[in-house]
């Protein structure tokens, strides 16, 4: 990892936005960015207070920030409704009949929902929720494919003040079960199934399994997507389309406190259980709206496409809330990028005339592997701006994206941020920021980012350290749901007075941030966060396993792959078959993305004298490197020798 950072730090290529792009952009040059940034940092409350006018308030706030570190309240006393901001306020003008969501299913169906239509669907579903007993403050778990109904269900929750928790459709029954228990959800919204690479995926069946023994969930609302035969539990399960017959399309939005919880989204941390990141109404919406406006520089007539699934924070902020709050047209595609063949994305861009395209480095690396002939077949000239998110982008992948997809004319917004930050934090402003391949460049307005050493002191140019944020910002997480102590410990105790991101980074002489990656026990597999402890817990839960240690190893496409070192219970034989069983087991417990790429059986794991597994050594072994550095605390040297031997 540090080697790759050395090489990117010597990156000399600089790409300035073209005059043509800048002329029409919201922020037109670097001086303009700098002036606004400096003002925003000198007096953040004044800055955010002014920006809050972008939202529609039912009652204006009286105080911008109430900061009792590390607990923040933004826009105190204000009242607003997210769905009213995303829908109703666009209805009295030319946006009324503009496409809000353009959707394409994997098998090829097409749907367009105008703002008027989306508003109507959201009102109907909000009434369905109410009819089924959902009230303000209740938690609703959404487990849907990437279809407009996911956005409709989310917005319907916000309309009545219910708190949604979206679970990615690729997650397992076990994951749903954990999230139901932690959030205390009383209603689940799901579909019979979904499509992935031509295969129908059973969603309702997973929900049924997750609900075994659960008495808290009173209703399961099922959308028909894949015409599958499913089991209906009478008294608990209802069909979305049948319920729609019983309600009207009239549902006034409920004015909610700025700090009313908006959603909980679970993400991996350094322990075995994912944590519920809580976001609230006013600050989150302002953050997602402002970044969508400035970072994607969206124009009224644009077609904007973010390829993320709504099950991730990127889907929340940049498929649904940011673009809709702004009155933009957001494109959603349900399926895989290589279905039915490797040019599906380029085909979509050409057919809809997409202007702004936001995707992940792991996808870009796959595109490169599939070959230049796929994008070359399509007219991509509608594109004006590109974006990436999820992990550091290798400079060569950046260059490929810039040239082969952007035709050398589109700026790339490499956006660094997290589930916890709610919105972009370090990112170019496309009309203003000179770009260097591989860096997310500079902080967004109002974001005070810094790199510090172990003592919390800011480091000099090109010195590595911990990436922290020194001031609160509106779209920050408010807590870990139900666990304030963990929130404090996880984010606000590593570096005094600062929010600790979990990432390592450096700044170059121009102040640009180069993110190295996680420095905690979190892996980044194909842009998705995965706790090593989560995979370990899943493995240890298997009857054959005594102990497990999971590490990442560099992977050309996924960024990181998962390698599990496993010791078995006495009498159990290490076989190929068992290895496959364990991989499947992890897939079933967490979800397919967590399946280890390799299981390595070992007689023992290398440990320090105090009993801590020495992951650093395992990482080196997994990557096929020689073991270097300090091994003096290693309990039993023969363990290391054996692990090395098994490598040969
Ligand atoms: C939005 C999202 C957050 C972690 C984050 C970092 C990595 C995200 C990045 C990036 C380098 C970028 N990350 N964007 N690293 N450059 N542009 O991905 O949220 O799933 O919570 O992951 O992803 O390591 O800490 P989340």
PDB file of C-alpha atoms in Angstrom, residues 3-131:
ATOM      1  CA  UNK A   3       4.543   1.725  -2.248  1.00  0.00           C
ATOM      2  CA  UNK A   4       1.558   2.655  -4.355  1.00  0.00           C
ATOM      3  CA  UNK A   5       1.234   5.896  -2.432  1.00  0.00           C
ATOM      4  CA  UNK A   6       4.893   6.732  -3.123  1.00  0.00           C
ATOM      5  CA  UNK A   7       4.221   6.328  -6.797  1.00  0.00           C
ATOM      6  CA  UNK A   8       1.075   8.397  -6.812  1.00  0.00           C
ATOM      7  CA  UNK A   9       2.747  11.146  -4.855  1.00  0.00           C
ATOM      8  CA  UNK A  10       5.136  11.607  -7.733  1.00  0.00           C
ATOM      9  CA  UNK A  11       2.133  11.929 -10.047  1.00  0.00           C
ATOM     10  CA  UNK A  12       2.947  14.944 -12.213  1.00  0.00           C
ATOM     11  CA  UNK A  13      -0.017  15.069 -14.542  1.00  0.00           C
ATOM     12  CA  UNK A  14      -2.404  17.951 -13.908  1.00  0.00           C
ATOM     13  CA  UNK A  15      -5.698  18.393 -15.745  1.00  0.00           C
ATOM     14  CA  UNK A  16      -7.342  21.782 -15.613  1.00  0.00           C
ATOM     15  CA  UNK A  17     -11.039  22.051 -16.420  1.00  0.00           C
ATOM     16  CA  UNK A  18     -11.540  23.307 -19.952  1.00  0.00           C
ATOM     17  CA  UNK A  19     -12.515  26.920 -20.410  1.00  0.00           C
ATOM     18  CA  UNK A  20     -15.748  25.781 -21.977  1.00  0.00           C
ATOM     19  CA  UNK A  21     -16.643  23.683 -18.913  1.00  0.00           C
ATOM     20  CA  UNK A  22     -15.673  26.363 -16.397  1.00  0.00           C
ATOM     21  CA  UNK A  23     -17.515  29.131 -18.194  1.00  0.00           C
ATOM     22  CA  UNK A  24     -20.836  27.376 -17.627  1.00  0.00           C
ATOM     23  CA  UNK A  25     -20.055  25.909 -14.206  1.00  0.00           C
ATOM     24  CA  UNK A  26     -21.480  27.145 -10.902  1.00  0.00           C
ATOM     25  CA  UNK A  27     -18.010  27.784  -9.469  1.00  0.00           C
ATOM     26  CA  UNK A  28     -15.943  29.092 -12.388  1.00  0.00           C
ATOM     27  CA  UNK A  29     -12.350  29.175 -11.193  1.00  0.00           C
ATOM     28  CA  UNK A  30     -10.045  28.182  -8.387  1.00  0.00           C
ATOM     29  CA  UNK A  31      -9.975  31.651  -6.822  1.00  0.00           C
ATOM     30  CA  UNK A  32     -13.749  31.530  -6.477  1.00  0.00           C
ATOM     31  CA  UNK A  33     -13.585  28.113  -4.755  1.00  0.00           C
ATOM     32  CA  UNK A  34     -10.798  29.300  -2.470  1.00  0.00           C
ATOM     33  CA  UNK A  35     -12.599  32.471  -1.439  1.00  0.00           C
ATOM     34  CA  UNK A  36     -15.810  30.650  -0.612  1.00  0.00           C
ATOM     35  CA  UNK A  37     -13.911  27.840   1.130  1.00  0.00           C
ATOM     36  CA  UNK A  38     -11.906  30.250   3.284  1.00  0.00           C
ATOM     37  CA  UNK A  39     -15.053  32.113   4.297  1.00  0.00           C
ATOM     38  CA  UNK A  40     -16.821  28.833   5.078  1.00  0.00           C
ATOM     39  CA  UNK A  41     -14.017  27.750   7.397  1.00  0.00           C
ATOM     40  CA  UNK A  42     -13.572  31.111   9.066  1.00  0.00           C
ATOM     41  CA  UNK A  43     -17.217  31.195  10.047  1.00  0.00           C
ATOM     42  CA  UNK A  44     -18.876  27.836   9.372  1.00  0.00           C
ATOM     43  CA  UNK A  45     -22.121  28.679  11.127  1.00  0.00           C
ATOM     44  CA  UNK A  46     -22.580  31.783   9.012  1.00  0.00           C
ATOM     45  CA  UNK A  47     -21.807  29.756   5.887  1.00  0.00           C
ATOM     46  CA  UNK A  48     -24.159  26.870   6.685  1.00  0.00           C
ATOM     47  CA  UNK A  49     -26.858  29.242   7.900  1.00  0.00           C
ATOM     48  CA  UNK A  50     -26.783  31.005   4.557  1.00  0.00           C
ATOM     49  CA  UNK A  51     -26.784  27.748   2.582  1.00  0.00           C
ATOM     50  CA  UNK A  52     -29.775  26.426   4.552  1.00  0.00           C
ATOM     51  CA  UNK A  53     -31.928  28.806   2.504  1.00  0.00           C
ATOM     52  CA  UNK A  54     -31.671  26.195  -0.273  1.00  0.00           C
ATOM     53  CA  UNK A  55     -34.160  24.072   1.662  1.00  0.00           C
ATOM     54  CA  UNK A  56     -37.864  24.598   2.088  1.00  0.00           C
ATOM     55  CA  UNK A  57     -38.542  25.128   5.789  1.00  0.00           C
ATOM     56  CA  UNK A  58     -41.981  24.905   7.372  1.00  0.00           C
ATOM     57  CA  UNK A  59     -40.547  26.782  10.314  1.00  0.00           C
ATOM     58  CA  UNK A  60     -37.191  28.536  10.245  1.00  0.00           C
ATOM     59  CA  UNK A  61     -34.543  27.446  12.706  1.00  0.00           C
ATOM     60  CA  UNK A  62     -33.436  29.759  15.495  1.00  0.00           C
ATOM     61  CA  UNK A  63     -29.852  28.568  15.898  1.00  0.00           C
ATOM     62  CA  UNK A  64     -27.521  27.061  13.278  1.00  0.00           C
ATOM     63  CA  UNK A  65     -25.540  24.774  15.562  1.00  0.00           C
ATOM     64  CA  UNK A  66     -25.788  23.478  19.089  1.00  0.00           C
ATOM     65  CA  UNK A  67     -22.485  21.652  19.658  1.00  0.00           C
ATOM     66  CA  UNK A  68     -22.040  19.708  22.860  1.00  0.00           C
ATOM     67  CA  UNK A  69     -19.106  17.704  21.609  1.00  0.00           C
ATOM     68  CA  UNK A  70     -19.403  15.135  20.185  1.00  0.00           C
ATOM     69  CA  UNK A  71     -23.172  15.603  19.918  1.00  0.00           C
ATOM     70  CA  UNK A  72     -24.427  18.067  17.331  1.00  0.00           C
ATOM     71  CA  UNK A  73     -27.798  19.610  16.673  1.00  0.00           C
ATOM     72  CA  UNK A  74     -28.085  21.537  13.420  1.00  0.00           C
ATOM     73  CA  UNK A  75     -30.713  24.157  12.556  1.00  0.00           C
ATOM     74  CA  UNK A  76     -32.216  24.015  16.020  1.00  0.00           C
ATOM     75  CA  UNK A  77     -35.949  24.662  16.198  1.00  0.00           C
ATOM     76  CA  UNK A  78     -36.406  24.360  12.437  1.00  0.00           C
ATOM     77  CA  UNK A  79     -39.112  22.213  10.884  1.00  0.00           C
ATOM     78  CA  UNK A  80     -39.170  20.670   7.418  1.00  0.00           C
ATOM     79  CA  UNK A  81     -40.096  17.536   5.534  1.00  0.00           C
ATOM     80  CA  UNK A  82     -37.671  15.697   3.267  1.00  0.00           C
ATOM     81  CA  UNK A  83     -40.255  14.365   0.808  1.00  0.00           C
ATOM     82  CA  UNK A  84     -41.809  17.835   0.524  1.00  0.00           C
ATOM     83  CA  UNK A  85     -38.342  19.163  -0.317  1.00  0.00           C
ATOM     84  CA  UNK A  86     -37.714  16.406  -2.848  1.00  0.00           C
ATOM     85  CA  UNK A  87     -41.164  16.416  -4.461  1.00  0.00           C
ATOM     86  CA  UNK A  88     -43.895  18.920  -3.599  1.00  0.00           C
ATOM     87  CA  UNK A  89     -41.753  21.967  -4.055  1.00  0.00           C
ATOM     88  CA  UNK A  90     -41.018  21.030  -7.663  1.00  0.00           C
ATOM     89  CA  UNK A  91     -44.673  20.686  -8.589  1.00  0.00           C
ATOM     90  CA  UNK A  92     -45.617  24.310  -9.085  1.00  0.00           C
ATOM     91  CA  UNK A  93     -43.518  25.051 -12.108  1.00  0.00           C
ATOM     92  CA  UNK A  94     -41.833  23.613 -15.167  1.00  0.00           C
ATOM     93  CA  UNK A  95     -40.367  20.686 -13.221  1.00  0.00           C
ATOM     94  CA  UNK A  96     -43.794  19.212 -12.595  1.00  0.00           C
ATOM     95  CA  UNK A  97     -43.635  17.103 -15.757  1.00  0.00           C
ATOM     96  CA  UNK A  98     -39.873  16.656 -15.810  1.00  0.00           C
ATOM     97  CA  UNK A  99     -38.483  13.148 -15.311  1.00  0.00           C
ATOM     98  CA  UNK A 100     -37.533  12.652 -11.680  1.00  0.00           C
ATOM     99  CA  UNK A 101     -36.517   9.005 -12.055  1.00  0.00           C
ATOM    100  CA  UNK A 102     -35.708   7.181 -15.267  1.00  0.00           C
ATOM    101  CA  UNK A 103     -35.398   3.468 -14.595  1.00  0.00           C
ATOM    102  CA  UNK A 104     -34.277   0.503 -16.608  1.00  0.00           C
ATOM    103  CA  UNK A 105     -34.665  -3.066 -15.387  1.00  0.00           C
ATOM    104  CA  UNK A 106     -32.020  -5.663 -16.072  1.00  0.00           C
ATOM    105  CA  UNK A 107     -34.298  -7.617 -18.431  1.00  0.00           C
ATOM    106  CA  UNK A 108     -34.856  -4.355 -20.321  1.00  0.00           C
ATOM    107  CA  UNK A 109     -38.138  -2.816 -19.064  1.00  0.00           C
ATOM    108  CA  UNK A 110     -38.205   0.966 -18.999  1.00  0.00           C
ATOM    109  CA  UNK A 111     -40.092   3.376 -16.742  1.00  0.00           C
ATOM    110  CA  UNK A 112     -40.056   7.119 -16.328  1.00  0.00           C
ATOM    111  CA  UNK A 113     -41.587   8.818 -13.312  1.00  0.00           C
ATOM    112  CA  UNK A 114     -42.117  12.554 -13.587  1.00  0.00           C
ATOM    113  CA  UNK A 115     -42.080  14.639 -10.431  1.00  0.00           C
ATOM    114  CA  UNK A 116     -45.864  14.652 -10.527  1.00  0.00           C
ATOM    115  CA  UNK A 117     -46.026  10.869 -10.853  1.00  0.00           C
ATOM    116  CA  UNK A 118     -43.361  10.207  -8.233  1.00  0.00           C
ATOM    117  CA  UNK A 119     -45.130  12.523  -5.799  1.00  0.00           C
ATOM    118  CA  UNK A 120     -48.365  10.617  -6.374  1.00  0.00           C
ATOM    119  CA  UNK A 121     -46.721   7.211  -5.852  1.00  0.00           C
ATOM    120  CA  UNK A 122     -45.019   8.409  -2.684  1.00  0.00           C
ATOM    121  CA  UNK A 123     -48.297   9.760  -1.264  1.00  0.00           C
ATOM    122  CA  UNK A 124     -50.027   6.460  -2.039  1.00  0.00           C
ATOM    123  CA  UNK A 125     -47.313   4.413  -0.370  1.00  0.00           C
ATOM    124  CA  UNK A 126     -47.181   6.758   2.634  1.00  0.00           C
ATOM    125  CA  UNK A 127     -50.902   6.106   3.052  1.00  0.00           C
ATOM    126  CA  UNK A 128     -50.269   2.364   2.708  1.00  0.00           C
ATOM    127  CA  UNK A 129     -47.716   2.598   5.505  1.00  0.00           C
ATOM    128  CA  UNK A 130     -50.177   4.483   7.696  1.00  0.00           C
ATOM    129  CA  UNK A 131     -52.950   2.006   6.899  1.00  0.00           C
TER     130      UNK A 131
END
